[in-house]
PDB file of C-alpha atoms in Angstrom:
ATOM      1  CA  MET A  10    -202.305 -88.675 -41.999  1.00  0.00           C
ATOM      2  CA  THR A  11    -203.378 -84.986 -42.113  1.00  0.00           C
ATOM      3  CA  ILE A  12    -201.436 -82.380 -39.953  1.00  0.00           C
ATOM      4  CA  ILE A  13    -202.429 -78.881 -39.457  1.00  0.00           C
ATOM      5  CA  HIS A  14    -199.885 -76.042 -38.827  1.00  0.00           C
ATOM      6  CA  ARG A  15    -200.997 -72.804 -36.730  1.00  0.00           C
ATOM      7  CA  HIS A  16    -198.780 -70.029 -35.988  1.00  0.00           C
ATOM      8  CA  ILE A  17    -199.993 -68.041 -33.021  1.00  0.00           C
ATOM      9  CA  ASP A  18    -199.130 -64.537 -32.628  1.00  0.00           C
ATOM     10  CA  ASP A  19    -199.760 -64.095 -29.354  1.00  0.00           C
ATOM     11  CA  ILE A  20    -196.519 -64.199 -27.110  1.00  0.00           C
ATOM     12  CA  PHE A  21    -197.003 -66.575 -24.165  1.00  0.00           C
ATOM     13  CA  GLU A  22    -194.645 -68.854 -21.912  1.00  0.00           C
ATOM     14  CA  TYR A  23    -193.652 -72.509 -22.449  1.00  0.00           C
ATOM     15  CA  ASP A  24    -193.802 -73.973 -19.039  1.00  0.00           C
ATOM     16  CA  GLY A  25    -194.100 -77.496 -19.782  1.00  0.00           C
ATOM     17  CA  SER A  26    -197.692 -77.905 -19.483  1.00  0.00           C
ATOM     18  CA  GLN A  27    -198.040 -77.539 -23.213  1.00  0.00           C
ATOM     19  CA  ILE A  28    -196.458 -80.766 -23.636  1.00  0.00           C
ATOM     20  CA  ASN A  29    -199.422 -82.466 -21.997  1.00  0.00           C
ATOM     21  CA  PRO A  30    -201.850 -84.383 -24.467  1.00  0.00           C
ATOM     22  CA  SER A  31    -204.514 -82.457 -26.211  1.00  0.00           C
ATOM     23  CA  TRP A  32    -203.170 -79.006 -25.458  1.00  0.00           C
ATOM     24  CA  ALA A  33    -203.827 -77.793 -28.780  1.00  0.00           C
ATOM     25  CA  PHE A  34    -207.485 -78.937 -28.766  1.00  0.00           C
ATOM     26  CA  ASN A  35    -208.089 -77.674 -25.421  1.00  0.00           C
ATOM     27  CA  GLU A  36    -206.314 -73.853 -25.991  1.00  0.00           C
ATOM     28  CA  PHE A  37    -207.444 -73.719 -29.915  1.00  0.00           C
ATOM     29  CA  GLY A  38    -210.093 -76.254 -30.829  1.00  0.00           C
ATOM     30  CA  ILE A  39    -207.905 -77.836 -33.098  1.00  0.00           C
ATOM     31  CA  TYR A  40    -208.399 -81.632 -33.552  1.00  0.00           C
ATOM     32  CA  GLY A  41    -206.055 -83.972 -34.842  1.00  0.00           C
ATOM     33  CA  SER A  42    -202.458 -84.108 -35.403  1.00  0.00           C
ATOM     34  CA  SER A  43    -200.922 -80.660 -35.438  1.00  0.00           C
ATOM     35  CA  VAL A  44    -197.811 -78.387 -35.292  1.00  0.00           C
ATOM     36  CA  ILE A  45    -198.162 -75.150 -33.215  1.00  0.00           C
ATOM     37  CA  THR A  46    -196.000 -72.601 -33.355  1.00  0.00           C
ATOM     38  CA  TRP A  47    -195.494 -69.229 -31.358  1.00  0.00           C
ATOM     39  CA  VAL A  48    -192.672 -67.121 -29.885  1.00  0.00           C
ATOM     40  CA  GLY A  49    -192.197 -66.384 -26.402  1.00  0.00           C
ATOM     41  CA  PRO A  50    -190.193 -67.047 -23.186  1.00  0.00           C
ATOM     42  CA  VAL A  51    -189.230 -70.540 -21.941  1.00  0.00           C
ATOM     43  CA  ASN A  52    -189.401 -71.223 -18.101  1.00  0.00           C
ATOM     44  CA  ILE A  53    -189.988 -75.012 -17.495  1.00  0.00           C
ATOM     45  CA  ALA A  54    -191.155 -75.674 -14.102  1.00  0.00           C
ATOM     46  CA  PRO A  55    -190.105 -78.138 -12.269  1.00  0.00           C
ATOM     47  CA  ASP A  56    -192.927 -80.425 -12.178  1.00  0.00           C
ATOM     48  CA  ASN A  57    -193.333 -80.331 -15.927  1.00  0.00           C
ATOM     49  CA  LEU A  58    -189.715 -81.730 -16.507  1.00  0.00           C
ATOM     50  CA  LYS A  59    -190.272 -84.732 -18.802  1.00  0.00           C
ATOM     51  CA  ASP A  60    -186.384 -85.481 -19.239  1.00  0.00           C
ATOM     52  CA  PHE A  61    -185.001 -87.563 -16.091  1.00  0.00           C
ATOM     53  CA  ALA A  62    -181.632 -86.075 -17.479  1.00  0.00           C
ATOM     54  CA  ASP A  63    -182.704 -82.348 -16.936  1.00  0.00           C
ATOM     55  CA  VAL A  64    -184.087 -82.681 -13.218  1.00  0.00           C
ATOM     56  CA  GLY A  65    -182.096 -79.932 -11.287  1.00  0.00           C
ATOM     57  CA  LEU A  66    -181.255 -77.986 -14.226  1.00  0.00           C
ATOM     58  CA  GLU A  67    -182.807 -74.916 -15.034  1.00  0.00           C
ATOM     59  CA  ILE A  68    -184.309 -74.531 -18.464  1.00  0.00           C
ATOM     60  CA  LYS A  69    -185.273 -71.216 -19.560  1.00  0.00           C
ATOM     61  CA  SER A  70    -184.787 -68.174 -22.100  1.00  0.00           C
ATOM     62  CA  ASN A  71    -186.187 -65.158 -22.503  1.00  0.00           C
ATOM     63  CA  TYR A  72    -186.951 -65.323 -26.158  1.00  0.00           C
ATOM     64  CA  MET A  73    -187.478 -68.435 -28.252  1.00  0.00           C
ATOM     65  CA  ILE A  74    -189.364 -69.712 -31.167  1.00  0.00           C
ATOM     66  CA  ASN A  75    -191.692 -72.878 -30.173  1.00  0.00           C
ATOM     67  CA  PHE A  76    -192.769 -75.799 -31.904  1.00  0.00           C
ATOM     68  CA  ILE A  77    -195.162 -78.085 -30.369  1.00  0.00           C
ATOM     69  CA  CYS A  78    -195.887 -81.217 -32.040  1.00  0.00           C
ATOM     70  CA  GLU A  79    -199.039 -83.730 -31.383  1.00  0.00           C
ATOM     71  CA  PHE A  80    -199.622 -86.873 -33.350  1.00  0.00           C
ATOM     72  CA  PHE A  81    -202.461 -89.241 -33.156  1.00  0.00           C
ATOM     73  CA  ASP A  82    -202.053 -91.744 -35.879  1.00  0.00           C
ATOM     74  CA  CYS A  83    -200.124 -94.265 -33.668  1.00  0.00           C
ATOM     75  CA  GLN A  84    -202.467 -96.041 -31.082  1.00  0.00           C
ATOM     76  CA  PRO A  85    -201.438 -96.858 -28.771  1.00  0.00           C
ATOM     77  CA  ALA A  86    -198.752 -94.003 -28.812  1.00  0.00           C
ATOM     78  CA  ASN A  87    -194.824 -94.969 -29.474  1.00  0.00           C
ATOM     79  CA  MET A  88    -192.199 -93.298 -27.551  1.00  0.00           C
ATOM     80  CA  ARG A  89    -189.862 -94.452 -30.031  1.00  0.00           C
ATOM     81  CA  ILE A  90    -191.481 -93.028 -33.327  1.00  0.00           C
ATOM     82  CA  ALA A  91    -192.007 -89.741 -31.192  1.00  0.00           C
ATOM     83  CA  TYR A  92    -188.264 -89.412 -30.914  1.00  0.00           C
ATOM     84  CA  LEU A  93    -187.626 -90.406 -34.558  1.00  0.00           C
ATOM     85  CA  ARG A  94    -190.255 -87.583 -35.409  1.00  0.00           C
ATOM     86  CA  GLN A  95    -188.452 -85.195 -33.159  1.00  0.00           C
ATOM     87  CA  ARG A  96    -184.940 -85.956 -35.063  1.00  0.00           C
ATOM     88  CA  LEU A  97    -186.472 -85.626 -38.177  1.00  0.00           C
ATOM     89  CA  LEU A  98    -187.604 -81.895 -37.030  1.00  0.00           C
ATOM     90  CA  VAL A  99    -183.971 -80.902 -35.813  1.00  0.00           C
ATOM     91  CA  MET A 100    -182.420 -82.452 -38.981  1.00  0.00           C
ATOM     92  CA  ILE A 101    -184.940 -80.665 -41.202  1.00  0.00           C
ATOM     93  CA  PHE A 102    -184.233 -77.145 -39.408  1.00  0.00           C
ATOM     94  CA  ARG A 103    -180.513 -77.911 -39.713  1.00  0.00           C
ATOM     95  CA  GLU A 104    -181.060 -78.656 -43.545  1.00  0.00           C
ATOM     96  CA  VAL A 105    -182.703 -74.654 -43.563  1.00  0.00           C
ATOM     97  CA  LEU A 106    -179.456 -73.410 -41.832  1.00  0.00           C
ATOM     98  CA  PHE A 107    -177.388 -75.227 -44.383  1.00  0.00           C
ATOM     99  CA  GLU A 108    -179.318 -73.759 -47.165  1.00  0.00           C
ATOM    100  CA  LYS A 109    -178.597 -70.122 -45.517  1.00  0.00           C
ATOM    101  CA  GLY A 110    -174.724 -70.875 -45.049  1.00  0.00           C
ATOM    102  CA  ILE A 111    -174.787 -71.426 -41.492  1.00  0.00           C
ATOM    103  CA  VAL A 112    -172.834 -74.284 -40.319  1.00  0.00           C
ATOM    104  CA  SER A 113    -174.462 -76.198 -37.148  1.00  0.00           C
ATOM    105  CA  LYS A 114    -173.551 -79.354 -35.395  1.00  0.00           C
ATOM    106  CA  ARG A 115    -176.216 -81.703 -33.707  1.00  0.00           C
ATOM    107  CA  GLU A 116    -175.816 -83.715 -30.615  1.00  0.00           C
ATOM    108  CA  GLY A 117    -178.850 -86.012 -30.117  1.00  0.00           C
ATOM    109  CA  ASP A 118    -181.518 -83.474 -30.224  1.00  0.00           C
ATOM    110  CA  ASP A 119    -179.708 -80.156 -29.638  1.00  0.00           C
ATOM    111  CA  ILE A 120    -178.373 -77.547 -32.447  1.00  0.00           C
ATOM    112  CA  PHE A 121    -175.200 -76.136 -32.066  1.00  0.00           C
ATOM    113  CA  VAL A 122    -173.829 -72.803 -34.000  1.00  0.00           C
ATOM    114  CA  GLU A 123    -170.329 -71.607 -33.257  1.00  0.00           C
ATOM    115  CA  ASN A 124    -170.215 -74.251 -30.469  1.00  0.00           C
ATOM    116  CA  ARG A 125    -173.080 -72.433 -28.598  1.00  0.00           C
ATOM    117  CA  LYS A 126    -176.583 -74.230 -27.553  1.00  0.00           C
ATOM    118  CA  LEU A 127    -179.012 -73.085 -30.175  1.00  0.00           C
ATOM    119  CA  SER A 128    -182.263 -75.126 -29.285  1.00  0.00           C
ATOM    120  CA  ILE A 129    -183.858 -77.153 -26.752  1.00  0.00           C
ATOM    121  CA  SER A 130    -186.141 -80.446 -27.346  1.00  0.00           C
ATOM    122  CA  ILE A 131    -188.060 -83.133 -25.657  1.00  0.00           C
ATOM    123  CA  ALA A 132    -190.410 -85.978 -27.094  1.00  0.00           C
ATOM    124  CA  SER A 133    -192.748 -87.742 -25.021  1.00  0.00           C
ATOM    125  CA  ALA A 134    -196.043 -89.807 -25.331  1.00  0.00           C
ATOM    126  CA  SER A 135    -199.166 -90.319 -23.603  1.00  0.00           C
ATOM    127  CA  LEU A 136    -201.998 -93.160 -23.702  1.00  0.00           C
ATOM    128  CA  SER A 137    -203.379 -91.005 -26.459  1.00  0.00           C
ATOM    129  CA  SER A 138    -200.843 -89.327 -28.350  1.00  0.00           C
ATOM    130  CA  MET A 139    -197.064 -88.303 -29.258  1.00  0.00           C
ATOM    131  CA  LYS A 140    -195.703 -84.788 -28.190  1.00  0.00           C
ATOM    132  CA  ILE A 141    -192.803 -82.987 -29.211  1.00  0.00           C
ATOM    133  CA  HIS A 142    -191.328 -79.470 -27.973  1.00  0.00           C
ATOM    134  CA  PHE A 143    -188.826 -77.983 -30.251  1.00  0.00           C
ATOM    135  CA  ALA A 144    -187.420 -74.236 -29.532  1.00  0.00           C
ATOM    136  CA  LEU A 145    -184.713 -72.193 -30.992  1.00  0.00           C
ATOM    137  CA  ASN A 146    -183.299 -69.213 -28.926  1.00  0.00           C
ATOM    138  CA  LEU A 147    -183.704 -65.842 -30.730  1.00  0.00           C
ATOM    139  CA  GLU A 148    -181.253 -64.204 -28.371  1.00  0.00           C
ATOM    140  CA  ASP A 149    -178.776 -65.498 -25.953  1.00  0.00           C
ATOM    141  CA  LYS A 150    -180.634 -63.810 -23.128  1.00  0.00           C
ATOM    142  CA  GLY A 151    -182.307 -65.205 -19.996  1.00  0.00           C
ATOM    143  CA  THR A 152    -180.529 -68.631 -20.726  1.00  0.00           C
ATOM    144  CA  PRO A 153    -178.818 -70.613 -17.963  1.00  0.00           C
ATOM    145  CA  ASP A 154    -175.572 -69.090 -16.937  1.00  0.00           C
ATOM    146  CA  ASP A 155    -173.490 -72.415 -17.271  1.00  0.00           C
ATOM    147  CA  VAL A 156    -174.471 -72.712 -20.908  1.00  0.00           C
ATOM    148  CA  GLU A 157    -173.227 -71.216 -24.000  1.00  0.00           C
ATOM    149  CA  THR A 158    -175.972 -70.187 -25.821  1.00  0.00           C
ATOM    150  CA  ILE A 159    -176.648 -68.177 -29.457  1.00  0.00           C
ATOM    151  CA  GLY A 160    -179.923 -67.113 -30.837  1.00  0.00           C
ATOM    152  CA  LEU A 161    -180.993 -66.972 -34.302  1.00  0.00           C
ATOM    153  CA  PHE A 162    -181.005 -63.061 -34.453  1.00  0.00           C
ATOM    154  CA  ASP A 163    -177.202 -63.407 -33.386  1.00  0.00           C
ATOM    155  CA  ILE A 164    -176.155 -65.423 -36.274  1.00  0.00           C
ATOM    156  CA  LYS A 165    -174.237 -62.989 -39.066  1.00  0.00           C
ATOM    157  CA  ASP A 166    -173.474 -64.169 -42.668  1.00  0.00           C
ATOM    158  CA  GLU A 167    -169.653 -63.414 -43.788  1.00  0.00           C
ATOM    159  CA  ALA A 168    -170.254 -59.717 -44.362  1.00  0.00           C
ATOM    160  CA  GLY A 169    -171.596 -59.167 -40.854  1.00  0.00           C
ATOM    161  CA  ASN A 170    -175.266 -59.001 -41.430  1.00  0.00           C
ATOM    162  CA  GLN A 171    -177.719 -60.284 -39.573  1.00  0.00           C
ATOM    163  CA  ILE A 172    -179.472 -63.529 -41.337  1.00  0.00           C
ATOM    164  CA  PHE A 173    -182.676 -63.727 -39.317  1.00  0.00           C
ATOM    165  CA  ASN A 174    -184.582 -60.935 -38.024  1.00  0.00           C
ATOM    166  CA  LYS A 175    -188.317 -59.830 -36.860  1.00  0.00           C
ATOM    167  CA  ASP A 176    -189.204 -59.549 -40.488  1.00  0.00           C
ATOM    168  CA  ASN A 177    -188.535 -63.210 -41.741  1.00  0.00           C
ATOM    169  CA  LEU A 178    -189.341 -64.841 -38.613  1.00  0.00           C
ATOM    170  CA  THR A 179    -192.584 -66.123 -39.528  1.00  0.00           C
ATOM    171  CA  ASP A 180    -191.552 -67.067 -43.218  1.00  0.00           C
ATOM    172  CA  LEU A 181    -188.664 -68.986 -41.343  1.00  0.00           C
ATOM    173  CA  VAL A 182    -191.264 -71.040 -39.235  1.00  0.00           C
ATOM    174  CA  ASN A 183    -193.650 -71.552 -41.815  1.00  0.00           C
ATOM    175  CA  ASP A 184    -190.821 -73.011 -44.379  1.00  0.00           C
ATOM    176  CA  VAL A 185    -189.682 -75.130 -41.324  1.00  0.00           C
ATOM    177  CA  ALA A 186    -193.251 -76.381 -40.252  1.00  0.00           C
ATOM    178  CA  GLY A 187    -194.100 -76.945 -43.975  1.00  0.00           C
ATOM    179  CA  ARG A 188    -191.172 -79.056 -44.850  1.00  0.00           C
ATOM    180  CA  TYR A 189    -191.598 -81.241 -41.982  1.00  0.00           C
ATOM    181  CA  ILE A 190    -195.612 -82.072 -42.563  1.00  0.00           C
ATOM    182  CA  ASP A 191    -194.613 -82.681 -46.076  1.00  0.00           C
ATOM    183  CA  GLU A 192    -191.870 -85.112 -45.261  1.00  0.00           C
ATOM    184  CA  LEU A 193    -194.182 -86.923 -42.827  1.00  0.00           C
ATOM    185  CA  GLU A 194    -197.106 -87.258 -45.291  1.00  0.00           C
ATOM    186  CA  THR A 195    -194.481 -88.262 -47.773  1.00  0.00           C
ATOM    187  CA  ILE A 196    -193.633 -91.224 -45.530  1.00  0.00           C
ATOM    188  CA  GLU A 197    -197.130 -92.085 -45.237  1.00  0.00           C
ATOM    189  CA  LYS A 198    -197.822 -92.428 -49.342  1.00  0.00           C
ATOM    190  CA  ASP A 199    -194.557 -94.087 -49.662  1.00  0.00           C
ATOM    191  CA  ILE A 200    -196.083 -96.950 -47.156  1.00  0.00           C
ATOM    192  CA  SER A 201    -199.204 -96.942 -49.195  1.00  0.00           C
ATOM    193  CA  LYS A 202    -197.422 -97.605 -52.163  1.00  0.00           C
ATOM    194  CA  THR A 203    -194.944 -99.864 -51.201  1.00  0.00           C
ATOM    195  CA  ASN A 204    -195.202-103.629 -52.139  1.00  0.00           C
ATOM    196  CA  LEU A 205    -194.664-106.302 -49.124  1.00  0.00           C
ATOM    197  CA  LEU A 206    -191.968-108.538 -49.542  1.00  0.00           C
TER     198      LEU A 206
END
Protein backbone atom coordinates (compact mmCIF):
# COMPACT_ATOMS: atom_id res chain seq x y z
CA MET A 1 0.00 0.00 0.00
CA THR A 2 1.34 3.41 -0.98
CA ILE A 3 0.38 6.30 1.32
CA ILE A 4 0.94 9.94 0.40
CA HIS A 5 1.62 12.56 3.06
CA ARG A 6 0.99 16.20 2.21
CA HIS A 7 1.26 19.10 4.64
CA ILE A 8 -0.98 22.01 3.66
CA ASP A 9 0.45 25.43 4.51
CA ASP A 10 -2.94 27.18 4.37
CA ILE A 11 -4.74 27.67 7.68
CA PHE A 12 -8.34 26.49 7.65
CA GLU A 13 -10.93 25.15 10.08
CA TYR A 14 -11.72 21.51 10.72
CA ASP A 15 -15.51 21.42 11.00
CA GLY A 16 -16.00 17.66 10.73
CA SER A 17 -16.84 17.65 7.01
CA GLN A 18 -13.24 16.65 6.21
CA ILE A 19 -13.96 13.18 7.62
CA ASN A 20 -16.21 12.54 4.61
CA PRO A 21 -14.88 10.08 2.00
CA SER A 22 -12.52 11.28 -0.75
CA TRP A 23 -12.01 14.71 0.84
CA ALA A 24 -8.29 14.73 -0.10
CA PHE A 25 -9.18 13.97 -3.72
CA ASN A 26 -11.97 16.53 -3.89
CA GLU A 27 -9.90 19.29 -2.26
CA PHE A 28 -6.36 18.59 -3.43
CA GLY A 29 -6.61 16.03 -6.25
CA ILE A 30 -4.82 13.37 -4.19
CA TYR A 31 -5.61 9.84 -5.34
CA GLY A 32 -5.42 6.84 -3.04
CA SER A 33 -4.52 6.47 0.62
CA SER A 34 -3.22 9.63 2.22
CA VAL A 35 -2.30 11.55 5.35
CA ILE A 36 -3.13 15.26 5.10
CA THR A 37 -1.86 17.63 7.80
CA TRP A 38 -2.46 21.31 8.46
CA VAL A 39 -2.74 23.89 11.24
CA GLY A 40 -6.07 25.47 12.01
CA PRO A 41 -8.94 25.83 14.45
CA VAL A 42 -11.40 23.05 15.19
CA ASN A 43 -15.11 23.70 15.58
CA ILE A 44 -17.15 20.62 14.77
CA ALA A 45 -20.67 21.31 13.59
CA PRO A 46 -23.36 19.17 15.28
CA ASP A 47 -24.34 17.68 11.89
CA ASN A 48 -20.78 16.41 11.40
CA LEU A 49 -20.39 14.60 14.73
CA LYS A 50 -19.56 10.92 14.19
CA ASP A 51 -19.26 9.76 17.80
CA PHE A 52 -22.61 9.24 19.57
CA ALA A 53 -20.85 9.95 22.88
CA ASP A 54 -20.04 13.48 21.67
CA VAL A 55 -23.62 14.51 20.86
CA GLY A 56 -24.43 17.68 22.79
CA LEU A 57 -20.76 18.40 23.55
CA GLU A 58 -18.60 21.21 22.24
CA ILE A 59 -15.54 20.04 20.33
CA LYS A 60 -13.49 23.09 19.54
CA SER A 61 -10.09 24.74 19.84
CA ASN A 62 -8.58 27.91 18.41
CA TYR A 63 -5.30 26.38 17.29
CA MET A 64 -4.58 22.72 16.48
CA ILE A 65 -2.43 20.56 14.24
CA ASN A 66 -4.78 18.32 12.27
CA PHE A 67 -4.20 14.91 10.69
CA ILE A 68 -6.73 13.44 8.25
CA CYS A 69 -5.92 9.89 7.19
CA GLU A 70 -7.82 7.99 4.52
CA PHE A 71 -7.25 4.39 3.45
CA PHE A 72 -8.66 2.51 0.48
CA ASP A 73 -6.76 -0.79 0.90
CA CYS A 74 -9.68 -2.70 2.49
CA GLN A 75 -12.80 -3.20 0.42
CA PRO A 76 -15.33 -3.04 1.91
CA ALA A 77 -13.92 -0.61 4.47
CA ASN A 78 -13.44 -2.07 7.95
CA MET A 79 -14.33 0.02 11.01
CA ARG A 80 -12.28 -2.20 13.36
CA ILE A 81 -9.13 -1.71 11.25
CA ALA A 82 -9.83 2.03 11.16
CA TYR A 83 -9.86 2.16 14.95
CA LEU A 84 -6.72 0.03 15.22
CA ARG A 85 -4.92 2.38 12.83
CA GLN A 86 -6.18 5.33 14.85
CA ARG A 87 -4.71 3.88 18.04
CA LEU A 88 -1.43 3.21 16.22
CA LEU A 89 -1.20 6.88 15.23
CA VAL A 90 -1.93 7.97 18.81
CA MET A 91 0.74 5.62 20.18
CA ILE A 92 3.33 6.79 17.66
CA PHE A 93 2.72 10.36 18.77
CA ARG A 94 3.16 9.30 22.40
CA GLU A 95 6.43 7.63 21.40
CA VAL A 96 7.66 10.95 20.00
CA LEU A 97 6.60 12.74 23.20
CA PHE A 98 8.49 10.15 25.27
CA GLU A 99 11.64 10.70 23.21
CA LYS A 100 11.37 14.42 24.04
CA GLY A 101 11.15 13.59 27.76
CA ILE A 102 7.42 14.33 27.98
CA VAL A 103 5.35 12.09 30.22
CA SER A 104 1.90 11.43 28.79
CA LYS A 105 -1.06 9.21 29.50
CA ARG A 106 -3.43 7.60 27.03
CA GLU A 107 -7.11 6.95 27.62
CA GLY A 108 -8.53 5.25 24.55
CA ASP A 109 -7.68 7.58 21.67
CA ASP A 110 -6.99 10.62 23.90
CA ILE A 111 -3.56 11.83 25.05
CA PHE A 112 -3.13 13.69 28.34
CA VAL A 113 -0.11 15.64 29.58
CA GLU A 114 -0.06 16.86 33.19
CA ASN A 115 -3.60 15.42 33.43
CA ARG A 116 -4.77 17.91 30.80
CA LYS A 117 -6.26 16.85 27.48
CA LEU A 118 -3.92 17.34 24.54
CA SER A 119 -5.71 15.62 21.66
CA ILE A 120 -8.98 14.67 20.04
CA SER A 121 -9.62 11.89 17.53
CA ILE A 122 -12.28 9.94 15.67
CA ALA A 123 -12.24 6.99 13.29
CA SER A 124 -14.94 6.25 10.76
CA ALA A 125 -15.64 4.15 7.70
CA SER A 126 -17.69 4.68 4.56
CA LEU A 127 -18.57 2.33 1.73
CA SER A 128 -15.26 3.17 0.04
CA SER A 129 -12.68 4.09 2.68
CA MET A 130 -11.57 4.29 6.30
CA LYS A 131 -11.00 7.75 7.79
CA ILE A 132 -9.21 9.10 10.86
CA HIS A 133 -9.09 12.61 12.27
CA PHE A 134 -6.43 13.21 14.92
CA ALA A 135 -5.70 16.69 16.23
CA LEU A 136 -3.53 18.16 18.96
CA ASN A 137 -3.96 21.49 20.70
CA LEU A 138 -1.12 23.90 20.07
CA GLU A 139 -2.42 26.23 22.78
CA ASP A 140 -5.14 25.73 25.37
CA LYS A 141 -7.29 28.55 23.98
CA GLY A 142 -10.83 28.31 22.69
CA THR A 143 -11.37 24.84 24.16
CA PRO A 144 -14.54 23.89 26.07
CA ASP A 145 -14.78 25.44 29.54
CA ASP A 146 -15.51 22.09 31.17
CA VAL A 147 -12.35 20.37 29.90
CA GLU A 148 -8.83 20.95 31.27
CA THR A 149 -6.64 21.19 28.17
CA ILE A 150 -3.01 21.76 27.27
CA GLY A 151 -1.28 22.66 24.01
CA LEU A 152 2.00 21.46 22.57
CA PHE A 153 3.36 25.01 22.85
CA ASP A 154 2.47 25.02 26.57
CA ILE A 155 4.72 22.05 27.38
CA LYS A 156 8.06 22.96 28.95
CA ASP A 157 11.20 20.98 29.73
CA GLU A 158 12.71 20.76 33.23
CA ALA A 159 14.55 24.05 32.70
CA GLY A 160 11.29 25.77 31.77
CA ASN A 161 12.05 26.00 28.05
CA GLN A 162 9.36 25.53 25.42
CA ILE A 163 9.83 22.15 23.68
CA PHE A 164 7.62 22.72 20.64
CA ASN A 165 7.19 25.98 18.74
CA LYS A 166 6.30 27.32 15.31
CA ASP A 167 9.87 26.76 14.11
CA ASN A 168 9.91 23.00 14.78
CA LEU A 169 6.21 22.19 14.33
CA THR A 170 6.48 21.12 10.67
CA ASP A 171 9.42 18.85 11.52
CA LEU A 172 7.31 17.26 14.27
CA VAL A 173 4.38 16.70 11.92
CA ASN A 174 6.59 15.23 9.19
CA ASP A 175 8.28 12.94 11.74
CA VAL A 176 4.98 11.59 13.08
CA ALA A 177 3.42 11.17 9.63
CA GLY A 178 6.58 9.48 8.34
CA ARG A 179 6.77 7.03 11.22
CA TYR A 180 3.08 6.24 10.85
CA ILE A 181 3.30 5.58 7.13
CA ASP A 182 6.48 3.51 7.59
CA GLU A 183 4.75 1.39 10.23
CA LEU A 184 1.72 0.71 8.03
CA GLU A 185 3.89 -0.11 5.01
CA THR A 186 6.10 -2.39 7.14
CA ILE A 187 2.99 -4.29 8.27
CA GLU A 188 2.06 -4.84 4.61
CA LYS A 189 5.58 -6.13 3.86
CA ASP A 190 5.49 -8.43 6.91
CA ILE A 191 2.17 -9.86 5.71
CA SER A 192 3.61 -10.53 2.26
CA LYS A 193 6.62 -12.46 3.59
CA THR A 194 4.82 -14.52 6.23
CA ASN A 195 4.43 -18.22 5.57
CA LEU A 196 0.86 -19.17 6.42
CA LEU A 197 0.35 -22.13 8.74
